[in-house]
Amino acid sequence: MTNFHIVTNDLKDRDFKVTKLIADYLESHGKRVTDDSGPIDCVLVLGGDGTLLRAAVSLAHLKAPFLGINLGNLGFLAEVDKVNIESALDKIIQDEYTTEKRMMLDGVTTVFNEEKQKNSALNDVVIIGHESMQLIYFDLYVNGLKLTNYVADGMVASTPTGSTGYNLSAGGPIVEPRADVILLTPLSAHSMRSRSIILSSDDEVKIKITKGKNDEHQKVIAVFDGHKRIVLQTGDYITITKSEKSTSIIKLSKLNFFEILKQKL
């Protein structure tokens, strides 16, 4: 690897001290640190899992692998701790690493029967109420067939990578991150339909917002990776599919997913 791009969460590296340390170290070893307009061999993400999620979506066009450097709380994606930065960079320089391909999701929102901009997510797409403690009513379709209707706090559509995020907090299953499936986990469903559903990555999921209690007009939010938000109302829907884009994560540790999972949990 020769060309590196650094993405920094300036709330966690306010004076860019760590960013400069990394840039200087790479350049002292004959590497280039550049912006994202040219060829990039590796993206270094300084912050935490949230920073890496946003970078993975915004820089997916680079088709370069990502290495997360954790400057905050422990995460599953940002593998490298602050104290191990130089040793991690040495491994990258010496090509002592592997990469894991992670699937992503696309969500296309249809508002007033007009298709809107497509958004992507590496972790999940979450449907929640526009207001706190709001119970929402929606129908679930799989491959064009109405599967069921829900009265719930919301729904999490997750990738295997996101299975250890909101999906896990909602009682959903943990899935090996290299798997190729879509997970659907309802949030506090007010019925027996409270179990998660695991679908093939080839399946198409549609969540349609219906009328609420007493035929009330509803307003909900589709949230992509906890960041991008799209407002949906009664009659609107979101179509979720496996994205053509994917994210490559650099792995330096020889521990497998389950060994890391045991440590994190």
Short mmCIF file of N, CA, C and O in Angstrom, two decimals, residues 2 4-6 13 18 35 48 62-63 67 80 96 99 113 127 163 170 187 193-194 206 208 217 220 223 234 246:
data_model
loop_
_atom_site.label_atom_id
_atom_site.label_comp_id
_atom_site.label_asym_id
_atom_site.label_seq_id
_atom_site.Cartn_x
_atom_site.Cartn_y
_atom_site.Cartn_z
N THR A 2 0.49 2.19 -0.85
CA THR A 2 1.29 3.42 -0.98
C THR A 2 0.49 4.66 -0.61
O THR A 2 0.99 5.55 0.08
N PHE A 4 -2.53 6.61 1.18
CA PHE A 4 -3.43 6.53 2.33
C PHE A 4 -4.28 7.79 2.43
O PHE A 4 -3.82 8.90 2.13
N HIS A 5 -5.51 7.60 2.84
CA HIS A 5 -6.41 8.71 3.13
C HIS A 5 -6.86 8.58 4.58
O HIS A 5 -7.21 7.48 5.03
N ILE A 6 -6.86 9.68 5.32
CA ILE A 6 -7.22 9.66 6.73
C ILE A 6 -8.52 10.40 6.95
O ILE A 6 -8.68 11.55 6.50
N ASP A 13 -10.28 13.81 18.17
CA ASP A 13 -8.89 14.22 17.96
C ASP A 13 -8.92 15.71 17.63
O ASP A 13 -8.66 16.14 16.52
N VAL A 18 -3.19 13.10 16.88
CA VAL A 18 -3.05 11.69 16.47
C VAL A 18 -3.02 11.60 14.95
O VAL A 18 -2.24 10.82 14.37
N ASP A 35 -5.73 13.38 -0.24
CA ASP A 35 -7.18 13.52 -0.14
C ASP A 35 -7.83 12.41 -0.95
O ASP A 35 -7.17 11.55 -1.53
N GLY A 48 -14.31 6.07 16.04
CA GLY A 48 -14.95 4.89 16.59
C GLY A 48 -15.79 4.24 15.52
O GLY A 48 -15.67 4.56 14.33
N LEU A 62 -14.44 4.69 -3.46
CA LEU A 62 -12.99 4.51 -3.54
C LEU A 62 -12.60 3.05 -3.70
O LEU A 62 -11.51 2.73 -4.19
N LYS A 63 -13.47 2.15 -3.25
CA LYS A 63 -13.22 0.70 -3.30
C LYS A 63 -11.91 0.33 -2.64
O LYS A 63 -11.20 -0.60 -3.07
N LEU A 67 -9.42 0.75 7.74
CA LEU A 67 -8.90 0.33 9.04
C LEU A 67 -9.38 1.32 10.08
O LEU A 67 -9.12 2.52 9.97
N VAL A 80 -8.16 -1.12 16.06
CA VAL A 80 -6.88 -0.68 16.60
C VAL A 80 -7.08 0.33 17.73
O VAL A 80 -7.81 1.31 17.56
N GLU A 96 1.02 -7.31 6.39
CA GLU A 96 0.65 -8.38 7.34
C GLU A 96 -0.78 -8.15 7.81
O GLU A 96 -1.04 -7.78 8.95
N THR A 99 -8.31 -8.94 4.75
CA THR A 99 -9.49 -8.09 4.61
C THR A 99 -10.75 -8.95 4.64
O THR A 99 -10.73 -10.11 4.23
N ASN A 113 -45.72 8.62 -3.50
CA ASN A 113 -45.61 7.81 -4.73
C ASN A 113 -44.50 8.28 -5.65
O ASN A 113 -44.48 7.94 -6.83
N ILE A 127 -36.42 1.92 11.41
CA ILE A 127 -37.66 2.67 11.31
C ILE A 127 -38.16 2.94 12.72
O ILE A 127 -38.42 2.00 13.49
N SER A 163 -25.41 -6.73 13.19
CA SER A 163 -26.13 -7.61 14.12
C SER A 163 -25.72 -7.39 15.57
O SER A 163 -26.48 -7.69 16.49
N ALA A 170 -32.04 -4.96 20.58
CA ALA A 170 -33.47 -5.23 20.43
C ALA A 170 -33.80 -6.71 20.60
O ALA A 170 -34.96 -7.10 20.41
N LEU A 187 -39.01 -3.78 17.05
CA LEU A 187 -38.72 -3.12 18.31
C LEU A 187 -39.97 -3.12 19.18
O LEU A 187 -40.95 -2.44 18.87
N ARG A 193 -45.83 -11.24 17.11
CA ARG A 193 -44.87 -11.13 16.00
C ARG A 193 -43.61 -10.38 16.46
O ARG A 193 -43.23 -9.38 15.88
N SER A 194 -43.00 -10.87 17.50
CA SER A 194 -41.87 -10.16 18.10
C SER A 194 -40.52 -10.81 17.76
O SER A 194 -39.48 -10.31 18.18
N LYS A 206 -39.95 -4.56 1.90
CA LYS A 206 -40.65 -3.28 1.81
C LYS A 206 -41.42 -3.05 3.11
O LYS A 206 -42.15 -3.93 3.57
N LYS A 208 -44.13 -0.51 4.66
CA LYS A 208 -45.08 0.53 4.29
C LYS A 208 -45.76 1.08 5.54
O LYS A 208 -46.27 0.32 6.37
N HIS A 217 -53.09 9.85 11.04
CA HIS A 217 -51.97 10.00 10.11
C HIS A 217 -50.66 9.86 10.90
O HIS A 217 -50.49 10.44 11.96
N VAL A 220 -43.04 8.95 10.64
CA VAL A 220 -41.96 8.15 11.21
C VAL A 220 -40.65 8.57 10.55
O VAL A 220 -40.62 9.40 9.64
N VAL A 223 -33.79 5.75 9.62
CA VAL A 223 -32.45 6.19 10.03
C VAL A 223 -31.42 5.21 9.48
O VAL A 223 -31.49 4.01 9.74
N THR A 234 -47.80 8.28 6.54
CA THR A 234 -48.78 7.28 6.13
C THR A 234 -48.88 7.22 4.60
O THR A 234 -49.01 8.25 3.94
N SER A 246 -20.06 -2.62 -1.30
CA SER A 246 -19.67 -3.37 -0.12
C SER A 246 -18.52 -2.65 0.55
O SER A 246 -17.94 -1.71 -0.01
#
